[in-house]
PDB file of C-alpha atoms in Angstrom:
ATOM      1  CA  MET L   3      72.077 218.921 272.052  1.00 56.00           C
ATOM      2  CA  ASN L   4      72.389 218.593 268.296  1.00 61.00           C
ATOM      3  CA  SER L   5      73.767 221.618 266.416  1.00 78.00           C
ATOM      4  CA  GLU L   6      72.313 220.413 263.096  1.00 87.00           C
ATOM      5  CA  PRO L   7      68.775 220.949 261.770  1.00 93.00           C
ATOM      6  CA  ILE L   8      66.212 218.446 263.019  1.00 93.00           C
ATOM      7  CA  GLU L   9      63.590 217.119 260.606  1.00 95.00           C
ATOM      8  CA  LEU L  10      60.499 216.654 262.771  1.00 96.00           C
ATOM      9  CA  ALA L  11      59.083 213.822 260.638  1.00 96.00           C
ATOM     10  CA  ALA L  12      62.365 211.900 261.039  1.00 96.00           C
ATOM     11  CA  ALA L  13      62.379 212.618 264.781  1.00 96.00           C
ATOM     12  CA  LEU L  14      58.852 211.241 265.097  1.00 97.00           C
ATOM     13  CA  ASP L  15      59.767 208.202 262.978  1.00 96.00           C
ATOM     14  CA  SER L  16      62.624 207.385 265.379  1.00 95.00           C
ATOM     15  CA  PHE L  17      60.335 206.124 268.185  1.00 95.00           C
ATOM     16  CA  THR L  18      56.971 204.411 268.678  1.00 95.00           C
ATOM     17  CA  ASP L  19      56.163 205.039 272.355  1.00 95.00           C
ATOM     18  CA  LEU L  20      52.933 206.940 272.998  1.00 96.00           C
ATOM     19  CA  TRP L  21      52.688 209.837 275.489  1.00 95.00           C
ATOM     20  CA  SER L  22      56.496 209.722 275.833  1.00 96.00           C
ATOM     21  CA  PRO L  23      57.972 213.032 274.591  1.00 97.00           C
ATOM     22  CA  ARG L  24      61.400 213.329 272.967  1.00 97.00           C
ATOM     23  CA  ILE L  25      63.496 216.482 273.299  1.00 97.00           C
ATOM     24  CA  VAL L  26      64.392 217.750 269.811  1.00 96.00           C
ATOM     25  CA  ALA L  27      65.910 221.111 270.791  1.00 95.00           C
ATOM     26  CA  ARG L  28      66.536 223.485 273.661  1.00 95.00           C
ATOM     27  CA  VAL L  29      65.840 227.226 273.563  1.00 95.00           C
ATOM     28  CA  ASN L  30      67.372 228.999 276.552  1.00 96.00           C
ATOM     29  CA  ASP L  31      65.816 227.175 279.529  1.00 96.00           C
ATOM     30  CA  TYR L  32      63.031 225.544 277.494  1.00 96.00           C
ATOM     31  CA  ASP L  33      62.677 222.139 275.850  1.00 97.00           C
ATOM     32  CA  VAL L  34      61.101 221.666 272.446  1.00 97.00           C
ATOM     33  CA  ARG L  35      59.566 218.198 272.618  1.00 97.00           C
ATOM     34  CA  VAL L  36      57.705 216.025 270.132  1.00 98.00           C
ATOM     35  CA  ALA L  37      55.360 213.212 271.059  1.00 97.00           C
ATOM     36  CA  LYS L  38      53.113 210.642 269.486  1.00 98.00           C
ATOM     37  CA  VAL L  39      49.806 210.438 271.285  1.00 98.00           C
ATOM     38  CA  GLU L  40      46.731 208.245 271.059  1.00 97.00           C
ATOM     39  CA  GLY L  41      43.887 207.654 273.490  1.00 96.00           C
ATOM     40  CA  ASP L  42      43.761 209.593 276.751  1.00 95.00           C
ATOM     41  CA  HIS L  43      46.443 211.243 278.860  1.00 95.00           C
ATOM     42  CA  ILE L  44      45.513 212.045 282.490  1.00 94.00           C
ATOM     43  CA  TRP L  45      44.025 215.022 284.288  1.00 95.00           C
ATOM     44  CA  HIS L  46      46.944 217.123 285.475  1.00 94.00           C
ATOM     45  CA  ALA L  47      48.109 220.698 286.085  1.00 95.00           C
ATOM     46  CA  HIS L  48      51.401 222.562 285.876  1.00 94.00           C
ATOM     47  CA  ASP L  49      51.419 225.000 288.797  1.00 95.00           C
ATOM     48  CA  ASP L  50      54.294 227.218 287.649  1.00 94.00           C
ATOM     49  CA  THR L  51      54.229 227.176 283.845  1.00 95.00           C
ATOM     50  CA  ASP L  52      51.935 227.425 280.852  1.00 95.00           C
ATOM     51  CA  GLU L  53      51.948 224.466 278.430  1.00 95.00           C
ATOM     52  CA  PHE L  54      52.237 225.076 274.674  1.00 97.00           C
ATOM     53  CA  PHE L  55      50.773 222.556 272.185  1.00 98.00           C
ATOM     54  CA  LEU L  56      51.208 222.509 268.383  1.00 98.00           C
ATOM     55  CA  VAL L  57      49.497 219.705 266.459  1.00 98.00           C
ATOM     56  CA  LEU L  58      51.819 218.444 263.720  1.00 98.00           C
ATOM     57  CA  ASP L  59      49.496 215.702 262.477  1.00 98.00           C
ATOM     58  CA  GLY L  60      46.083 214.343 263.434  1.00 98.00           C
ATOM     59  CA  GLU L  61      43.759 216.017 265.914  1.00 98.00           C
ATOM     60  CA  LEU L  62      44.163 216.669 269.642  1.00 98.00           C
ATOM     61  CA  THR L  63      41.434 217.532 272.109  1.00 98.00           C
ATOM     62  CA  ILE L  64      42.166 219.092 275.462  1.00 98.00           C
ATOM     63  CA  ALA L  65      39.574 219.017 278.237  1.00 97.00           C
ATOM     64  CA  LEU L  66      40.014 221.934 280.644  1.00 97.00           C
ATOM     65  CA  ARG L  67      38.764 222.513 284.198  1.00 94.00           C
ATOM     66  CA  GLU L  68      38.638 226.274 284.532  1.00 86.00           C
ATOM     67  CA  ALA L  69      37.352 228.166 287.539  1.00 77.00           C
ATOM     68  CA  PRO L  70      34.752 229.540 287.771  1.00 80.00           C
ATOM     69  CA  GLY L  71      33.428 228.337 284.394  1.00 77.00           C
ATOM     70  CA  GLY L  72      33.751 224.601 284.941  1.00 88.00           C
ATOM     71  CA  GLU L  73      34.816 222.222 282.200  1.00 92.00           C
ATOM     72  CA  ARG L  74      35.208 222.839 278.471  1.00 94.00           C
ATOM     73  CA  THR L  75      37.006 221.104 275.615  1.00 96.00           C
ATOM     74  CA  VAL L  76      39.105 222.611 272.837  1.00 97.00           C
ATOM     75  CA  THR L  77      39.788 220.744 269.595  1.00 98.00           C
ATOM     76  CA  LEU L  78      43.070 221.300 267.807  1.00 98.00           C
ATOM     77  CA  PRO L  79      43.298 220.176 264.178  1.00 98.00           C
ATOM     78  CA  ARG L  80      46.624 219.804 262.365  1.00 98.00           C
ATOM     79  CA  GLY L  81      48.537 223.094 262.445  1.00 98.00           C
ATOM     80  CA  ALA L  82      46.654 224.511 265.452  1.00 98.00           C
ATOM     81  CA  VAL L  83      48.354 225.974 268.520  1.00 98.00           C
ATOM     82  CA  PHE L  84      46.935 226.236 272.031  1.00 98.00           C
ATOM     83  CA  VAL L  85      48.371 227.290 275.386  1.00 98.00           C
ATOM     84  CA  VAL L  86      47.018 225.835 278.626  1.00 96.00           C
ATOM     85  CA  PRO L  87      47.534 228.502 281.303  1.00 95.00           C
ATOM     86  CA  ARG L  88      49.533 227.582 284.393  1.00 95.00           C
ATOM     87  CA  GLY L  89      47.463 226.009 287.159  1.00 94.00           C
ATOM     88  CA  VAL L  90      44.606 224.894 284.869  1.00 95.00           C
ATOM     89  CA  GLU L  91      43.782 221.204 285.101  1.00 95.00           C
ATOM     90  CA  HIS L  92      43.707 219.630 281.663  1.00 96.00           C
ATOM     91  CA  LYS L  93      43.470 216.238 279.977  1.00 97.00           C
ATOM     92  CA  PRO L  94      44.766 215.846 276.417  1.00 98.00           C
ATOM     93  CA  SER L  95      43.379 213.078 274.234  1.00 97.00           C
ATOM     94  CA  ALA L  96      43.642 211.896 270.645  1.00 98.00           C
ATOM     95  CA  PRO L  97      41.144 209.123 269.881  1.00 95.00           C
ATOM     96  CA  ARG L  98      42.568 208.583 266.376  1.00 97.00           C
ATOM     97  CA  GLY L  99      46.162 209.499 267.207  1.00 97.00           C
ATOM     98  CA  ALA L 100      48.213 212.643 266.676  1.00 98.00           C
ATOM     99  CA  SER L 101      51.760 213.980 266.628  1.00 98.00           C
ATOM    100  CA  ILE L 102      52.383 217.066 268.738  1.00 98.00           C
ATOM    101  CA  LEU L 103      55.106 219.559 269.577  1.00 98.00           C
ATOM    102  CA  LEU L 104      55.390 220.891 273.135  1.00 97.00           C
ATOM    103  CA  PHE L 105      57.349 223.887 274.378  1.00 94.00           C
ATOM    104  CA  GLU L 106      57.950 224.062 278.113  1.00 93.00           C
ATOM    105  CA  PRO L 107      60.657 224.777 280.700  1.00 95.00           C
ATOM    106  CA  THR L 108      63.415 222.163 280.917  1.00 95.00           C
ATOM    107  CA  GLY L 109      62.618 219.708 283.697  1.00 93.00           C
ATOM    108  CA  THR L 110      58.831 220.059 283.407  1.00 93.00           C
ATOM    109  CA  LEU L 111      57.216 216.716 284.219  1.00 90.00           C
ATOM    110  CA  SER L 112      54.829 215.431 281.536  1.00 90.00           C
ATOM    111  CA  VAL L 113      52.204 214.656 284.183  1.00 87.00           C
ATOM    112  CA  GLY L 114      52.453 218.057 285.839  1.00 86.00           C
ATOM    113  CA  ASP L 115      52.767 218.980 289.494  1.00 87.00           C
ATOM    114  CA  ARG L 116      49.309 217.691 290.395  1.00 83.00           C
ATOM    115  CA  HIS L 117      47.804 214.672 288.681  1.00 84.00           C
ATOM    116  CA  GLU L 118      45.581 211.656 288.996  1.00 80.00           C
ATOM    117  CA  SER L 119      46.978 208.121 289.098  1.00 88.00           C
ATOM    118  CA  VAL L 120      49.370 207.516 286.173  1.00 87.00           C
ATOM    119  CA  PRO L 121      48.556 204.408 284.088  1.00 85.00           C
ATOM    120  CA  GLU L 122      51.268 202.388 282.317  1.00 86.00           C
ATOM    121  CA  SER L 123      50.174 203.920 278.994  1.00 85.00           C
ATOM    122  CA  VAL L 124      51.457 207.359 280.095  1.00 88.00           C
ATOM    123  CA  ASP L 125      55.175 208.051 280.568  1.00 90.00           C
ATOM    124  CA  ALA L 126      55.802 210.324 283.567  1.00 90.00           C
ATOM    125  CA  THR L 127      58.985 211.985 282.274  1.00 90.00           C
ATOM    126  CA  THR L 128      60.807 215.271 281.829  1.00 91.00           C
ATOM    127  CA  GLY L 129      61.437 214.195 278.223  1.00 92.00           C
ATOM    128  CA  HIS L 130      63.783 211.655 276.657  1.00 92.00           C
ATOM    129  CA  PRO L 131      66.784 212.453 274.472  1.00 90.00           C
ATOM    130  CA  LEU L 132      66.113 212.069 270.768  1.00 89.00           C
ATOM    131  CA  GLN L 133      67.942 209.061 269.331  1.00 81.00           C
ATOM    132  CA  GLY L 134      68.401 208.024 265.729  1.00 58.00           C
ATOM    133  CA  ALA L 135      66.988 211.098 263.947  1.00 53.00           C
TER     134      ALA L 135
END
């Protein structure tokens, strides 16, 4: 991992793939990932970890399936933070596109432990190394 400061705008400029997070740093056993997103992700859940979202640019919505309350949606404008609790099914989306930062345990799969069918537009990954930033 890089021992120099990482400029997040440069990191985001270094790739174009959507829903394909890049690892910009590691903190203990956690990855700090950035991703460009647009359109819909998939319904999924992380059984053993919460998922932290910070919107760097644009707007992200996250649909949640919470028992016993059913479904609700949260909207995250630029600068907003939200944590999806472990085990809660959720579906991020960004109709007009967004850049996000994620903080989760190293090795966490981007489509969770339980998920619906993964389309080609979504990268099922534990994060890619950052190149060229």
